[in-house]
Short mmCIF file of C-alpha atoms and ligand atoms in Angstrom, two decimals:
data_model
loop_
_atom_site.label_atom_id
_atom_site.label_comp_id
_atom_site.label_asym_id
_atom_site.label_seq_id
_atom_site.Cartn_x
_atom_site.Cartn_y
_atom_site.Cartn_z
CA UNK A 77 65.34 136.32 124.21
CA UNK A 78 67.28 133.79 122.26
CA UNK A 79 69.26 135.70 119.30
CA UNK A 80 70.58 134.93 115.74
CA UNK A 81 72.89 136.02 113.26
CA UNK A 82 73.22 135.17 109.44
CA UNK A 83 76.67 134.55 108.63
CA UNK A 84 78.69 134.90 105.15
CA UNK A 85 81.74 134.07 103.40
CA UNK A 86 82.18 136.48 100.81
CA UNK A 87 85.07 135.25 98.57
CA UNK A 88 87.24 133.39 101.48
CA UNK A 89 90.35 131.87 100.72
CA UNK A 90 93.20 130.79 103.02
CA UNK A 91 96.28 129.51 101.91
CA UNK A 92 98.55 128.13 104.34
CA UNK A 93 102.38 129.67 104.02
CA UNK A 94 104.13 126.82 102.59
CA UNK A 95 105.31 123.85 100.73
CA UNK A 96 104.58 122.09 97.78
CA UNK A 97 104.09 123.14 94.09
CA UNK A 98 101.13 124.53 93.21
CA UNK A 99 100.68 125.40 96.83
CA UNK A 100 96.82 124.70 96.96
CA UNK A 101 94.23 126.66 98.96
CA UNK A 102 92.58 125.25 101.99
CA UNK A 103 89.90 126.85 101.23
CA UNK A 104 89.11 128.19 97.75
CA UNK A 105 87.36 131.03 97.16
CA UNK A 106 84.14 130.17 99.04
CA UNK A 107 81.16 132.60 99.14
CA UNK A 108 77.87 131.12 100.73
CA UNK A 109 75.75 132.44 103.26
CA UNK A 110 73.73 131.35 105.94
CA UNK A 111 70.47 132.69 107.06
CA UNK A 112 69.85 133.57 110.84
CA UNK A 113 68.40 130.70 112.86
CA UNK A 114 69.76 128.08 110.39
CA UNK A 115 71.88 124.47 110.81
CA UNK A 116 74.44 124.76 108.01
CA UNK A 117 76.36 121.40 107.58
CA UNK A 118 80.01 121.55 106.23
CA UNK A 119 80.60 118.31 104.75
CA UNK A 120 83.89 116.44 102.82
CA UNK A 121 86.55 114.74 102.92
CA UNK A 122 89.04 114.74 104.99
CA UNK A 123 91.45 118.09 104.25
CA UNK A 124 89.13 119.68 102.00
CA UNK A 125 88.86 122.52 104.21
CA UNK A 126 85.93 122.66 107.02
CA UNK A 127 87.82 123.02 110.22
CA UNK A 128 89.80 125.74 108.54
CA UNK A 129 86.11 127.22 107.24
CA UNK A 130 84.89 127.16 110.55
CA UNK A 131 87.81 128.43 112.37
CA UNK A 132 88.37 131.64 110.35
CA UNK A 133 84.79 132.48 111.54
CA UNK A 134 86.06 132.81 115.13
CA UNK A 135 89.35 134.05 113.81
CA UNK A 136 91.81 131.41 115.17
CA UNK A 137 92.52 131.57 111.77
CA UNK A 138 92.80 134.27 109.52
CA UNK A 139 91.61 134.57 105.93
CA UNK A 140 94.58 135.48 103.06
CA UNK A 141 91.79 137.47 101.37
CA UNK A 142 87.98 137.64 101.18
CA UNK A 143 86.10 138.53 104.09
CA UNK A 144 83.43 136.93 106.52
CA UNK A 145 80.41 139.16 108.05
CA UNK A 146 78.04 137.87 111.14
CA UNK A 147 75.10 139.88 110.66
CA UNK A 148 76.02 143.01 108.63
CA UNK A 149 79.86 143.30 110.58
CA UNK A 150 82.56 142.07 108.79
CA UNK A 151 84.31 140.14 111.61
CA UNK A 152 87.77 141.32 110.56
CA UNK A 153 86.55 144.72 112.16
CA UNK A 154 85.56 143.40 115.54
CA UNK A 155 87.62 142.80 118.67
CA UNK A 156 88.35 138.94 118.40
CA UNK A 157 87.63 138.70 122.26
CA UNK A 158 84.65 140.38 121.97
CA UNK A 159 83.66 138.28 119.01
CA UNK A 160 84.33 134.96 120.50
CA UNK A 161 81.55 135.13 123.30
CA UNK A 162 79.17 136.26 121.02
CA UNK A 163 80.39 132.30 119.13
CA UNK A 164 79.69 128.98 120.82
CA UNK A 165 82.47 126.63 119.78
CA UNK A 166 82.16 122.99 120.22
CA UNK A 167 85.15 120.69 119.25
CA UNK A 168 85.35 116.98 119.16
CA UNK A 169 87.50 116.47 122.21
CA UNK A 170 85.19 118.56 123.83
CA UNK A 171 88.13 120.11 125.71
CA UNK A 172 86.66 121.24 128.95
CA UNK A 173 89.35 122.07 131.50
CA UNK A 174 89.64 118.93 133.64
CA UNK A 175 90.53 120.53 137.06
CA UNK A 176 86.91 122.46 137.18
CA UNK A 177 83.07 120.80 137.84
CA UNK A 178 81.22 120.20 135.10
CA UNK A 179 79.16 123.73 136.70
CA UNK A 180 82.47 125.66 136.37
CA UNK A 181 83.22 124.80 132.61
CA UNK A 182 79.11 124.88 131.66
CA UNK A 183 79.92 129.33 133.27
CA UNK A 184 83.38 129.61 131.45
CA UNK A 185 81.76 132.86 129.62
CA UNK A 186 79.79 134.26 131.93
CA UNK A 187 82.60 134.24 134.41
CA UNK A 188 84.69 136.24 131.42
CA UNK A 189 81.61 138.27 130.59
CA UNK A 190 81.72 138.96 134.95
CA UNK A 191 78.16 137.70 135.87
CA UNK A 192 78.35 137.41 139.78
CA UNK A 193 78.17 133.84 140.86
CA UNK A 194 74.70 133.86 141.73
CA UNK A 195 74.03 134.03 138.04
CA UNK A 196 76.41 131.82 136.74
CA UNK A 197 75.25 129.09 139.15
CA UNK A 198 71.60 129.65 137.86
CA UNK A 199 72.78 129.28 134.28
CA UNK A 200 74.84 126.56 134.50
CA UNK A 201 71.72 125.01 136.10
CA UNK A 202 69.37 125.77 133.76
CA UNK A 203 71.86 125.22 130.67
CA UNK A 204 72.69 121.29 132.06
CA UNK A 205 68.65 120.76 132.30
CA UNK A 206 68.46 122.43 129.02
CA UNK A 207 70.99 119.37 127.34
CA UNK A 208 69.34 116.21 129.54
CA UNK A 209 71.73 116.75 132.69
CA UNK A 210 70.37 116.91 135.36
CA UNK A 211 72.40 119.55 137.40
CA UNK A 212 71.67 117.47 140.84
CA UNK A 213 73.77 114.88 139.87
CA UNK A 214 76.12 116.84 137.01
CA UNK A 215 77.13 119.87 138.68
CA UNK A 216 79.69 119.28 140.93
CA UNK A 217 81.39 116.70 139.43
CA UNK A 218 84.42 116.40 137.30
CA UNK A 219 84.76 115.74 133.48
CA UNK A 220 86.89 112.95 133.99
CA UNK A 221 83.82 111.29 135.82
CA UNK A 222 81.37 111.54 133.01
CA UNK A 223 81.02 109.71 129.97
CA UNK A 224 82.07 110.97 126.31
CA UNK A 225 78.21 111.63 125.46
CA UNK A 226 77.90 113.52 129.20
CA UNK A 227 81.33 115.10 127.92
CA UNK A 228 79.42 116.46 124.76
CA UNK A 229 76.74 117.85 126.48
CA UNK A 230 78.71 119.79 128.41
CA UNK A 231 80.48 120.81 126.04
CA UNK A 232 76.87 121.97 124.04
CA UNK A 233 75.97 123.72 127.28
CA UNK A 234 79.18 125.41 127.65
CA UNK A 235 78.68 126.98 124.22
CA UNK A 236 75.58 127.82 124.91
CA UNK A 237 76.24 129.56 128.08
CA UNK A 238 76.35 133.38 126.76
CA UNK A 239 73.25 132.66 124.40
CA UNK A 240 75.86 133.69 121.33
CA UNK A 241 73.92 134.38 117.97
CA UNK A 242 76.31 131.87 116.63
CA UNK A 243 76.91 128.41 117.03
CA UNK A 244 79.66 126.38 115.92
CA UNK A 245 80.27 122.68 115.93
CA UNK A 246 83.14 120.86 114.34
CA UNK A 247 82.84 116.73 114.29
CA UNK A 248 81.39 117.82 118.11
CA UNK A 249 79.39 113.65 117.73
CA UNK A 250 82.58 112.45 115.99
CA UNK A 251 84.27 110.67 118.98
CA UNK A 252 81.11 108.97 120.25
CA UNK A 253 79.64 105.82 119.95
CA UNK A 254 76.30 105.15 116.68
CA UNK A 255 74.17 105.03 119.70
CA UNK A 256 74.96 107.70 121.49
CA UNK A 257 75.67 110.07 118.86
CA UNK A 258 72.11 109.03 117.24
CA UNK A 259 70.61 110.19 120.57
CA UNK A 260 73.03 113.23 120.44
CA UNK A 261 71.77 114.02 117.09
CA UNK A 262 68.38 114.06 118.01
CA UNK A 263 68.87 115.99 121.24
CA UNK A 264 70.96 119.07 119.18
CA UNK A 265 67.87 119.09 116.94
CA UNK A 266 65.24 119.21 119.58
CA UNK A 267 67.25 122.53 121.42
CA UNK A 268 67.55 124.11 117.89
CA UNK A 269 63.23 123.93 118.04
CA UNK A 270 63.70 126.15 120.94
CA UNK A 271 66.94 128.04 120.40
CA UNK A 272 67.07 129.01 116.87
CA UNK A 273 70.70 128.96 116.44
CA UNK A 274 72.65 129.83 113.60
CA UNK A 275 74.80 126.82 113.36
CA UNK A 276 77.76 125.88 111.15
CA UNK A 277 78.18 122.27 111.85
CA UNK A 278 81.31 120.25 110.47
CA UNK A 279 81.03 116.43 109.66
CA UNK A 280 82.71 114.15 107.30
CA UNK A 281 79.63 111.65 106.94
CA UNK A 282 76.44 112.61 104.61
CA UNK A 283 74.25 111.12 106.63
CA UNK A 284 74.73 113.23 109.64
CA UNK A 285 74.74 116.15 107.15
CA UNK A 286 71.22 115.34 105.71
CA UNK A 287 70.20 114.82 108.90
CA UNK A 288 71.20 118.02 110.73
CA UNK A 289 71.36 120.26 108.41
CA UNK A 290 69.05 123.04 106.87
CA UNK A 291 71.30 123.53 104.10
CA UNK A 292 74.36 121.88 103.44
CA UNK A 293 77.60 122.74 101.97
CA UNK A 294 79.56 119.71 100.41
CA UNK A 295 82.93 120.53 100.06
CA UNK A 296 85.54 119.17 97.86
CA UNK A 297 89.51 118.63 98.51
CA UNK A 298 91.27 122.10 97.44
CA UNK A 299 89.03 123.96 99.72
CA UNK A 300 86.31 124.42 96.97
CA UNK A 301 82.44 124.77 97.16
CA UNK A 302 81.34 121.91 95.36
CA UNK A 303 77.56 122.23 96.34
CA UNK A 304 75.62 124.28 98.30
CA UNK A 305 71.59 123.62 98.76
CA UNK A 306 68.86 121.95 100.81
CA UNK A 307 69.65 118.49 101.42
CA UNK A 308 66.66 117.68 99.21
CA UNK A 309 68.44 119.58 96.66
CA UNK A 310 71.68 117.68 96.81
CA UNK A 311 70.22 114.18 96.94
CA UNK A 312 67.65 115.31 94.07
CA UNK A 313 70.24 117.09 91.72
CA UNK A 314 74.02 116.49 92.59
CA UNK A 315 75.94 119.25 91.03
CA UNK A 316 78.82 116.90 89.91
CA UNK A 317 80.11 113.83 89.56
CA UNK A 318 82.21 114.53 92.93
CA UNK A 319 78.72 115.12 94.61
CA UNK A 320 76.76 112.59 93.35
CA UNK A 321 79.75 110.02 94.60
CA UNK A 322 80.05 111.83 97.52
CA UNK A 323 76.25 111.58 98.66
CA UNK A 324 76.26 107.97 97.48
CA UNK A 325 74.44 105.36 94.77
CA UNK A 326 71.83 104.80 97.23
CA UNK A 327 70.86 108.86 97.52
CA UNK A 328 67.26 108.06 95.92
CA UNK A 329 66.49 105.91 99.03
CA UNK A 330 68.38 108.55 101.37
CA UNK A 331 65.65 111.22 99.56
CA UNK A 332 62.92 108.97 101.01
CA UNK A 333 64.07 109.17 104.47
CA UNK A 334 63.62 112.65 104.22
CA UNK A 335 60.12 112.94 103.38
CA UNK A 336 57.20 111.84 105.66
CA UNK A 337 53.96 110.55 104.43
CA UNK A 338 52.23 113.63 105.25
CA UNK A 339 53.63 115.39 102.46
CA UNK A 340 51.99 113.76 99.62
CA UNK A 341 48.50 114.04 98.86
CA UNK A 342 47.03 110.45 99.62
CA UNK A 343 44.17 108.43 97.94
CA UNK A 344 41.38 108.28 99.20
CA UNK A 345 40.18 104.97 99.32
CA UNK A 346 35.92 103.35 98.78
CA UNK A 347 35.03 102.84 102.54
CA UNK A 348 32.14 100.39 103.57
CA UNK A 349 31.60 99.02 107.22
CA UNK A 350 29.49 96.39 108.35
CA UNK A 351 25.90 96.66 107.47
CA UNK A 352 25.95 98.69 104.84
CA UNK A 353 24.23 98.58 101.68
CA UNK A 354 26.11 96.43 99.52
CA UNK A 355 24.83 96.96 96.23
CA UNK A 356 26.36 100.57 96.78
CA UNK A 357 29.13 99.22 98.22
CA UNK A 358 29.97 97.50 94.69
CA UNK A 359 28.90 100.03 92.48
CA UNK A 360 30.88 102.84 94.60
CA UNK A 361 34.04 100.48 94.34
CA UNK A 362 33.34 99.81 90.67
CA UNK A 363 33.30 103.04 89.31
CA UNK A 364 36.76 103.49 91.74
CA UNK A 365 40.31 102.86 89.94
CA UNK A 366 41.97 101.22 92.98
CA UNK A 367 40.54 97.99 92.87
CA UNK A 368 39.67 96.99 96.38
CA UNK A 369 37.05 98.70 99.05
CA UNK A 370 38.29 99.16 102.29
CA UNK A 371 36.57 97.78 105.33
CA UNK A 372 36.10 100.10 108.37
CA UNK A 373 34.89 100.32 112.01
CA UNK A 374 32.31 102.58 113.17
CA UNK A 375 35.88 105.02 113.78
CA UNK A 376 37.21 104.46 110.25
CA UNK A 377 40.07 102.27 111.74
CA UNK A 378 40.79 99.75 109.08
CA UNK A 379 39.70 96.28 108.96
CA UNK A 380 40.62 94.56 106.15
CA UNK A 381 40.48 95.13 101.71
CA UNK A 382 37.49 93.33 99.90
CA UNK A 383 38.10 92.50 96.50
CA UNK A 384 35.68 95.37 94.31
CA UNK A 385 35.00 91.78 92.29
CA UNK A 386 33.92 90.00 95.63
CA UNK A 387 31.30 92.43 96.76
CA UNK A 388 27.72 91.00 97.33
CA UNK A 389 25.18 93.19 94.59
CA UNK A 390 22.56 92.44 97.24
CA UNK A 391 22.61 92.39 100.96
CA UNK A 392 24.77 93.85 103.62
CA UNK A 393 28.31 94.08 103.69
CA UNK A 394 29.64 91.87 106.63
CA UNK A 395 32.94 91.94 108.20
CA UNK A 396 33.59 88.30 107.32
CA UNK A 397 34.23 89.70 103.32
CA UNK A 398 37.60 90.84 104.35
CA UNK A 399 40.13 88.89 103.17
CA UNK A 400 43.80 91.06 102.76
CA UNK A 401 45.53 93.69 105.48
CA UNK A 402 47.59 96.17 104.62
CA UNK A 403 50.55 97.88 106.75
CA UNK A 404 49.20 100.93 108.51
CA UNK A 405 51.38 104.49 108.43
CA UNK A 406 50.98 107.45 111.08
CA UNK A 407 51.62 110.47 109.00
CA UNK A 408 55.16 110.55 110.53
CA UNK A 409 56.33 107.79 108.74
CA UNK A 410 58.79 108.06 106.26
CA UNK A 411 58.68 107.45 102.67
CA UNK A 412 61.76 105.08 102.69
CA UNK A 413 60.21 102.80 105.89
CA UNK A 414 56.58 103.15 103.80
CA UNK A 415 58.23 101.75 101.22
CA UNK A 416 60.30 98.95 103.17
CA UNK A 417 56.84 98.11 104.70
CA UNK A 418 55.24 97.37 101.75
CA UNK A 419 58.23 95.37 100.54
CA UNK A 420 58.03 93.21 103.62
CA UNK A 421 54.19 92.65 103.49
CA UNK A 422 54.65 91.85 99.65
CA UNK A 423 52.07 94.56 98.80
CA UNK A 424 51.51 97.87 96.95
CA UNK A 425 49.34 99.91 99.01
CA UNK A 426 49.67 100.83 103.10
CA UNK A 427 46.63 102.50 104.94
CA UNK A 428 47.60 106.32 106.41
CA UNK A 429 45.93 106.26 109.56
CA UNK A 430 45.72 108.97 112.37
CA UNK A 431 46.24 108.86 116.43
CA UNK A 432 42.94 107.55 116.92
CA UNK A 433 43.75 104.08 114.08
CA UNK A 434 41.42 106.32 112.00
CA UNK A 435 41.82 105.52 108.14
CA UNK A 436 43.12 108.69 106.57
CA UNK A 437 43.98 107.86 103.41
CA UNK A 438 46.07 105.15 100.71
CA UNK A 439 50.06 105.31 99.69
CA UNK A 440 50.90 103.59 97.05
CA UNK A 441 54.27 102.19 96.06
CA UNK A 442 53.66 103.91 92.43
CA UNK A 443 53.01 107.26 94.51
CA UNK A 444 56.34 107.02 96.41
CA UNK A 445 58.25 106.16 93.15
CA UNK A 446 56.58 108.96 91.30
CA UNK A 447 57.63 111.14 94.46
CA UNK A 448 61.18 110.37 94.23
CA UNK A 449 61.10 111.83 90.89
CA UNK A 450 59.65 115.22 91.92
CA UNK A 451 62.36 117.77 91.90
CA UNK A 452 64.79 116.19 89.85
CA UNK A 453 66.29 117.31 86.77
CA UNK A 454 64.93 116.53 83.57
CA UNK A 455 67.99 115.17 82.68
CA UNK A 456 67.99 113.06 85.51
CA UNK A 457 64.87 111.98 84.90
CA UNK A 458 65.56 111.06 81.45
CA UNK A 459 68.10 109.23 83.10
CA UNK A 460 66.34 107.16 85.26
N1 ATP B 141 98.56 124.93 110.04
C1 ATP B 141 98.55 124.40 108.83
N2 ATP B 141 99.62 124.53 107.99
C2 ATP B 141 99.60 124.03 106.75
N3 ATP B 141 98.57 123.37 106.22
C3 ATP B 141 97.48 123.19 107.00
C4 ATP B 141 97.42 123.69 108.33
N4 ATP B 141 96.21 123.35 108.85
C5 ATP B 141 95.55 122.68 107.88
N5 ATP B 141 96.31 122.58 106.78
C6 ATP B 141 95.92 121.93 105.50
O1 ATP B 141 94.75 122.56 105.02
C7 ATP B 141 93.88 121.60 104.45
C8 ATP B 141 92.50 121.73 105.10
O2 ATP B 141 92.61 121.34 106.47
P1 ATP B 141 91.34 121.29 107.44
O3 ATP B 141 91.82 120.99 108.80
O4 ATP B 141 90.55 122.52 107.25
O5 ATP B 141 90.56 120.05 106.82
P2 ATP B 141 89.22 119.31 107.31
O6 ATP B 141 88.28 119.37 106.17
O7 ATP B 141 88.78 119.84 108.60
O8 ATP B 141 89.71 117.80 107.44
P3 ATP B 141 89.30 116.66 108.53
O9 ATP B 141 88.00 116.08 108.07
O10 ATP B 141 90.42 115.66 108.38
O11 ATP B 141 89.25 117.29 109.88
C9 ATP B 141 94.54 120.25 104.63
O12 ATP B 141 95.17 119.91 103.44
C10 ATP B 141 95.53 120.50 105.73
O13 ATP B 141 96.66 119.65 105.59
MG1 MG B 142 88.64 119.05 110.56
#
């Protein structure tokens, strides 16, 4: 029962009455669109325009021309009381209303909408166990008795209250501690599994951006679009100069964090276990590029690398021929910590294993450098 609505900017621009010579924009001309059921991160400097973005889409500021649509209305149309519950706002200081329980602020809109109290109670319950609260201890007490991450979540289930087809979020983690707003992070994206949001989300640090975000819009002082793409996309091709500073020197690494290990196509390694024949063994290995046969259990859970050159050509292979290890992965792991892992072990090749320990297959350092090069420009690449 949980809706969505794309949202676009066709052309905005908003230019504050006022001072100054060329009397820039705070926002420039900016067309983008985001699909239904998508995180859209705003990201830039300070000034360069995202609060402004965000706040023409609920109208508490109005464009000087262009025009924004939620679905297929243009907003400018719509009542703007009307169109604010239909929009979950979140703003950094939160701003719940002190003198009311958390259970009062979580029902602001459905006591506007006129929901009897029966219901609002019910939602406000199920919205505060929907954000980690749990509405037992939460619900009757007062914001000033919480803590700035209890704050937030309130404030998350307060926008959520009316199930509006459109989220938005401006610095909402800014004001809390790495920890918490880590844990914060992580939260927002496990509701948006469920939920299915469209969110516009507002931060001034990349990282956050890449994290949260299905597509991200980097934006540059002067209000202009200076990017607009997947986070892959940005981190693989940087449109500019201004971007590629912007998303930092160390973007190829920040590109690893985003992929796991499950999305390259592994090596399968020369298996043997114990007993085995191990003139096979060798000629199996042999006629293998990797150099090394890996040792397995009866389950295929790892037990050690036997160098192809140290293989018996008669006899059974025994455990004892082991004589390296190699880090394991789950399929979950990132490239970037795959890739720390091996640097730590001083090695070139980790072990992909499955829940069970199960070998599943080899990563190579050579295959996470040669990822990291996927998707980039040939210029870049000529580059590099
Ligand atoms: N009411 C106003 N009158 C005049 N200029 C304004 C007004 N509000 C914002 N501005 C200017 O518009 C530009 C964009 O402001 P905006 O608040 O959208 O930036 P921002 O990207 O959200 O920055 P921050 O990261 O610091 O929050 C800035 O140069 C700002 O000084
Ligand atoms: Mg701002």
């Amino acid at each position: 029962m949980s809706s969505a609505e794309r949202v676009v900017f066709e052309h905005v621009t908003k230019r504050y009455p006022g001072t100054g010579a060329g009397n820039p924009g705070a926002v420039e001309d900016l067309s983008l669109e985001v699909p239904a059921g998508k995180v859209c991160v705003l990201v830039g400097p300070s000034g360069c325009g995202k609060t402004t973005s965000l706040k023409m889409i609920n109208r508490l500021i109005e464009p000087t021309s262009g025009r924004i649509l939620i679905g297929d209305r243009d907003i400018a149309q719509q009542d703007v009381i009307a169109l604010r519950r239909g929009i979950g706002y979140v703003i950094q200081q939160v701003g719940l209303f002190p003198h009311q329980t958390v259970a009062d602020n979580v029902a602001t809109v459905p006591r506007l909408l006129g929901w009897d109290e029966g219901r609002r109670k019910d939602r406000a319950t199920e919205l505060l166990e929907l954000v980690g609260l749990d509405p037992t201890r939460y619900a009757n007490r007062y914001p000033s008795a919480l803590s700035g991450g209890e704050r937030q979540r309130v404030g998350v289930a307060r926008a959520l209250a009316a199930d509006p087809p459109v989220l938005l979020m401006d610095e909402p983690f800014g004001a809390v501690d790495p920890i918490v707003r880590e844990r914060l992070q992580n939260e927002l994206l496990n509701l948006q599994e469920q939920l299915a949001k469209t969110i516009l989300f507002v931060t001034h640090d990349i990282d956050e951006a890449i994290k949260m975000g299905d597509l991200v819009a980097v934006m540059q002082v002067g209000g202009h679009l200076a990017q607009f793409g997947t986070p892959d996309e940005i981190l693989a091709n940087p449109a500019s100069d201004f971007v590629a500073r912007f998303v930092g020197a160390d973007r190829g690494l920040k590109r690893l964090a985003l992929t796991r290990v499950d999305a390259l196509e592994l090596m399968p390694p020369v298996t043997a276990s114990s007993g085995d024949d191990a003139a096979d063994a060798r000629r199996r290995a042999l006629a293998d590029p990797f150099p090394y046969l890996l040792l397995v259990d009866a389950e295929r859970r790892p037990i050690g690398w036997v160098d192809q050159d140290d293989i018996p050509s008669s006899g059974t292979i025994g455990e004892d021929l082991a004589t390296a290890m190699s880090p394991l992965f789950s399929r979950r792991t990132t490239l970037k910590d795959a890739l720390a892992m091996l640097i730590e072990a001083e090695v070139h090749a980790g072990i992909v294993v499955d829940g069970k320990g199960a070998a599943m297959g080899l990563l190579t350092a050579d295959m996470i450098f040669a990822s990291s090069r996927d998707g980039r420009s040939p210029e870049a690449r000529a580059g590099a």
